[in-house]
Amino acid sequence: MISRVLSAELSEHAGQRVTIAGWVHRRRLLKSVNFLVIRDRSGLAQVVAKNREMPGEETVVQVTGTVTSNPQAPGGFELSDPELEVLSEPVKAPPFDLYRPGVPATLPTILDHAPVALRHPSLRLAHEISAASVAGFRGALDGLGFTEIHTPKIVESATESGANVFGIDYFGRPAYLAQSPQFFKQQLVGVFERVYEVGPVFRAEPHDTARHLAQYTSLDAELGFVRDHRDVMAVLREAVAGMVESTRERVPAAAGLLPEVPREVPAVHFSEVSDEPDLSPARERELSEWALREHGTEFLFVTGYPMAKRPFYTHPEPGRPEYSNSFDLLFRGLELVTGGQRLHRHEDYVRALGGQTGPYEGYLQAFAYGMPPHGGFALGLERWAARLTGAPNIRQATLFPRDLHRLSP
Ligand code: AMO
C-alpha cells in the first residue's frame, strides 16, 4: 500500500509531515497562492501552494506536506509546503463539475457517465446507505439465528409471475434468470430453519417507471415454525430496525434522513382499505399519509391481499380463503417489502399448481419430505435507499441501473 493518512485524519497529525493520496477535487489558482482540494474515501483535504504548476481536476495525486491549522480548510487543517506526485492524469474533463455542492446535470447525463458522476459526494450517499443497510440486515438476522445462503440465479422455471422473466439459452435448453430466490429460500428452511440472502434478482419489466428496475438487489429472508404471517412481520421489523441503526452508525451524513421504526408497526387488512384487486401506487401513497397522520409513523403493513393477486405458494387466510396470510410493508408512500406465510403441505402445492407440477419437481421435493409452517419476505434495496435519500427515481439509488433502455455502463 502507498503509505498515507486519510484526509479525515489530518487533525491527528498537526505539525507533522504526512502523505495523502486521492483525486484533485478542485483546483483554485489565485494571484499569490494556489489551492488544491484532494478527495479520498474519507472526505476532502486542502493543499496550499505557491507553485503555479498545479494538476487539473480528477488527476490522481500523492501529496506530502506539513499539517497546518487553518479554520477555513475542510476539517480545520491543510497541507502546506507540498511535494506533489502525479499518479495518473485524466484524458478528459468530467461531464460536470464534481466540486459544486449540487449536481448540475440531468439523470441521463449522470447515468451515462456513472463511473465519474458517482464520485460526486452527494451521489455516493445512496450507495453508502445501501452498504450500511445491508450490514445492518445481516447483523439483525445473524443475531436471530439465521444462516446466510447463496442460491442459483439461473433457474428452470419462473419463481414469481411468468410474465416478466428473462429467458436464456442454457447449453441449448431453455432457462431463466431468477426473479427471486423464493423457491430456494423455502427449500432451505427445511435445512436451516431460518435463512436470508442478499443478491441480484431479474425482472423483465416492460414499462418505464421511477420504481422498477430490470435487475435489483433483493434482501430476502425465510423462517420456519411460524404461527402465521404476523411472526414474519415481527422479524421484518427487527431487520428494518437493524438497517436503520447500522446506517446511523456508519453514515453520519444520513442521520437526518432516517425514520423511527416503531416497536409495533401499524397494520391494516386489505379488505378495510380497498375494493380493487390490488393497491394502486396512488392508494399506497394515501395509505402512507394516513399512517403518518393517525399513527405518527412512516411505516404501514397492509395484510391479507386477495389470493387472486398473490403467487401460488401463498397461504390463504383461515376462514376467508379469498384473502391471504400475506403482507406488504409500505414506507414513505411506496411498497418496500412483500412477504407472507407460505403453503407447507405437499398436497396443497399439487392443488395450487392444478396438478401441473412438472417444472416444479425440484422445489416440491422439500414439501414431499416434510416442511414446517413457514414464511418470509423480500425488501428491495434500491427502493429503500431511494426513499431514504428522497430520490424521486430508483435509478438515482442504483449504481449501474438496468432498465428497458439501459445496458451500459
Ligand atoms: P415482490 O415481487 O413483491 O416479492 O418483490 C419484493 C420487493 O422487491 C422490490 N421490487 C423491485 N425493486 C426494483 N425493481 C423492480 N422491478 C422490483 N420488483 C420488486 C420491491 C418489492 O416489495 N418472492 C416475493 C417476496 C416474498 O414473498 O418473500 C417477491 O419477490 O421493494
Short mmCIF file of N, CA and C and ligand atoms in Angstrom, two decimals, residues 159-160 164 179-182 185 201 203 205 211-218 220-222 310-311 313 328-329 335-340 342 376-384 394, ligand 1:
data_model
loop_
_atom_site.label_atom_id
_atom_site.label_comp_id
_atom_site.label_asym_id
_atom_site.label_seq_id
_atom_site.Cartn_x
_atom_site.Cartn_y
_atom_site.Cartn_z
N THR A 159 -40.15 -17.93 -10.93
CA THR A 159 -40.43 -18.05 -9.50
C THR A 159 -41.58 -17.16 -9.07
N GLU A 160 -41.82 -16.09 -9.80
CA GLU A 160 -42.95 -15.21 -9.46
C GLU A 160 -43.98 -15.36 -10.58
N ASN A 164 -42.80 -11.54 -16.43
CA ASN A 164 -41.63 -10.68 -16.59
C ASN A 164 -40.32 -11.40 -16.30
N GLN A 179 -36.12 -14.59 -10.85
CA GLN A 179 -36.89 -13.39 -10.47
C GLN A 179 -36.86 -13.16 -8.97
N SER A 180 -36.45 -14.19 -8.22
CA SER A 180 -36.32 -14.09 -6.76
C SER A 180 -35.71 -15.41 -6.30
N PRO A 181 -35.15 -15.44 -5.09
CA PRO A 181 -34.66 -16.72 -4.56
C PRO A 181 -35.77 -17.51 -3.86
N GLN A 182 -37.02 -17.16 -4.16
CA GLN A 182 -38.17 -17.69 -3.45
C GLN A 182 -38.12 -19.21 -3.22
N LYS A 185 -35.07 -20.34 -1.01
CA LYS A 185 -35.09 -19.99 0.41
C LYS A 185 -36.12 -20.84 1.15
N VAL A 201 -31.67 -9.97 -8.35
CA VAL A 201 -32.81 -10.66 -8.98
C VAL A 201 -33.15 -9.92 -10.27
N ARG A 203 -35.94 -8.94 -13.35
CA ARG A 203 -37.35 -8.80 -13.76
C ARG A 203 -37.37 -8.13 -15.12
N GLU A 205 -38.97 -6.06 -16.80
CA GLU A 205 -40.03 -5.05 -16.63
C GLU A 205 -40.24 -4.34 -17.97
N ARG A 211 -39.90 3.38 -10.25
CA ARG A 211 -39.70 2.45 -9.13
C ARG A 211 -39.36 1.02 -9.56
N HIS A 212 -39.17 0.79 -10.87
CA HIS A 212 -38.85 -0.56 -11.35
C HIS A 212 -37.51 -0.60 -12.07
N LEU A 213 -36.76 -1.66 -11.80
CA LEU A 213 -35.50 -1.94 -12.50
C LEU A 213 -35.60 -3.33 -13.11
N ALA A 214 -34.76 -3.61 -14.08
CA ALA A 214 -34.72 -4.96 -14.66
C ALA A 214 -33.82 -5.88 -13.83
N GLN A 215 -32.92 -5.28 -13.06
CA GLN A 215 -32.13 -6.02 -12.09
C GLN A 215 -32.10 -5.20 -10.81
N TYR A 216 -32.41 -5.81 -9.68
CA TYR A 216 -32.28 -5.09 -8.42
C TYR A 216 -31.72 -6.03 -7.36
N THR A 217 -31.44 -5.47 -6.19
CA THR A 217 -30.86 -6.26 -5.10
C THR A 217 -31.97 -6.58 -4.11
N SER A 218 -32.20 -7.86 -3.92
CA SER A 218 -33.29 -8.30 -3.05
C SER A 218 -32.72 -8.78 -1.72
N ASP A 220 -33.73 -10.93 1.08
CA ASP A 220 -34.73 -11.98 1.30
C ASP A 220 -34.52 -12.66 2.64
N ALA A 221 -35.60 -13.07 3.28
CA ALA A 221 -35.50 -13.89 4.49
C ALA A 221 -36.63 -14.90 4.47
N GLU A 222 -36.43 -16.02 5.14
CA GLU A 222 -37.47 -17.05 5.23
C GLU A 222 -37.24 -17.81 6.54
N ARG A 310 -51.83 -12.99 -5.56
CA ARG A 310 -50.59 -13.45 -4.95
C ARG A 310 -50.12 -14.74 -5.64
N PRO A 311 -48.82 -15.03 -5.58
CA PRO A 311 -48.30 -16.23 -6.24
C PRO A 311 -48.83 -17.52 -5.61
N TYR A 313 -47.65 -19.99 -4.14
CA TYR A 313 -47.11 -20.52 -2.87
C TYR A 313 -47.71 -19.84 -1.64
N ASP A 328 -47.76 -6.52 2.60
CA ASP A 328 -46.76 -5.60 2.04
C ASP A 328 -46.41 -4.63 3.16
N LEU A 329 -45.18 -4.14 3.15
CA LEU A 329 -44.81 -3.05 4.05
C LEU A 329 -44.66 -1.79 3.19
N GLU A 335 -44.46 0.67 -1.82
CA GLU A 335 -44.28 -0.71 -1.38
C GLU A 335 -42.79 -1.00 -1.31
N LEU A 336 -42.33 -1.32 -0.10
CA LEU A 336 -40.90 -1.60 0.10
C LEU A 336 -40.64 -3.10 0.23
N VAL A 337 -41.61 -3.81 0.82
CA VAL A 337 -41.42 -5.23 1.12
C VAL A 337 -42.70 -5.98 0.77
N THR A 338 -42.53 -7.21 0.28
CA THR A 338 -43.64 -8.15 0.15
C THR A 338 -43.28 -9.39 0.94
N GLY A 339 -44.27 -9.99 1.58
CA GLY A 339 -43.99 -11.22 2.29
C GLY A 339 -45.26 -11.93 2.69
N GLY A 340 -45.08 -13.01 3.46
CA GLY A 340 -46.26 -13.72 3.91
C GLY A 340 -45.95 -15.12 4.37
N ARG A 342 -46.40 -19.15 3.71
CA ARG A 342 -46.47 -19.99 2.51
C ARG A 342 -47.26 -21.26 2.79
N GLY A 376 -41.84 -15.70 4.87
CA GLY A 376 -40.67 -14.85 4.67
C GLY A 376 -41.04 -13.58 3.96
N PHE A 377 -40.02 -12.87 3.56
CA PHE A 377 -40.24 -11.57 2.92
C PHE A 377 -39.07 -11.21 2.04
N ALA A 378 -39.27 -10.20 1.18
CA ALA A 378 -38.18 -9.65 0.37
C ALA A 378 -38.31 -8.13 0.31
N LEU A 379 -37.17 -7.46 0.55
CA LEU A 379 -37.12 -6.00 0.56
C LEU A 379 -36.23 -5.54 -0.60
N GLY A 380 -36.69 -4.59 -1.36
CA GLY A 380 -35.91 -4.07 -2.49
C GLY A 380 -34.93 -3.00 -2.02
N LEU A 381 -33.63 -3.31 -2.12
CA LEU A 381 -32.61 -2.41 -1.55
C LEU A 381 -32.61 -1.04 -2.21
N GLU A 382 -32.76 -0.98 -3.53
CA GLU A 382 -32.70 0.32 -4.22
C GLU A 382 -33.90 1.18 -3.86
N ARG A 383 -35.06 0.53 -3.67
CA ARG A 383 -36.24 1.32 -3.24
C ARG A 383 -35.99 1.93 -1.86
N TRP A 384 -35.41 1.15 -1.00
CA TRP A 384 -35.09 1.61 0.36
C TRP A 384 -34.16 2.82 0.31
N ILE A 394 -35.77 5.59 -8.77
CA ILE A 394 -34.98 4.49 -8.19
C ILE A 394 -33.59 4.40 -8.82
P1 AMO B 1 -42.02 -8.94 -4.96
O1 AMO B 1 -42.06 -9.38 -6.36
O2 AMO B 1 -43.16 -8.09 -4.47
O3 AMO B 1 -41.98 -10.21 -3.99
O4 AMO B 1 -40.68 -8.17 -4.67
C1 AMO B 1 -40.29 -7.81 -3.35
C2 AMO B 1 -39.78 -6.39 -3.27
O5 AMO B 1 -38.78 -6.18 -4.25
C3 AMO B 1 -38.85 -4.86 -4.76
N1 AMO B 1 -39.08 -4.90 -6.21
C4 AMO B 1 -38.43 -4.16 -7.13
N2 AMO B 1 -37.47 -3.23 -7.00
C5 AMO B 1 -36.97 -2.68 -8.12
N3 AMO B 1 -37.37 -3.02 -9.37
C6 AMO B 1 -38.32 -3.96 -9.55
N4 AMO B 1 -38.67 -4.31 -10.79
C7 AMO B 1 -38.90 -4.57 -8.40
N5 AMO B 1 -39.83 -5.54 -8.22
C8 AMO B 1 -39.93 -5.72 -6.89
C9 AMO B 1 -39.96 -4.16 -4.02
C10 AMO B 1 -40.81 -5.33 -3.58
O6 AMO B 1 -41.57 -5.01 -2.44
N6 AMO B 1 -40.85 -13.65 -3.55
C11 AMO B 1 -41.52 -12.43 -3.15
C12 AMO B 1 -41.11 -11.99 -1.75
C13 AMO B 1 -41.57 -12.90 -0.65
O7 AMO B 1 -42.79 -13.16 -0.56
O8 AMO B 1 -40.71 -13.33 0.14
C14 AMO B 1 -41.18 -11.32 -4.13
O9 AMO B 1 -40.20 -11.37 -4.84
O10 AMO B 1 -39.37 -3.48 -2.92
#
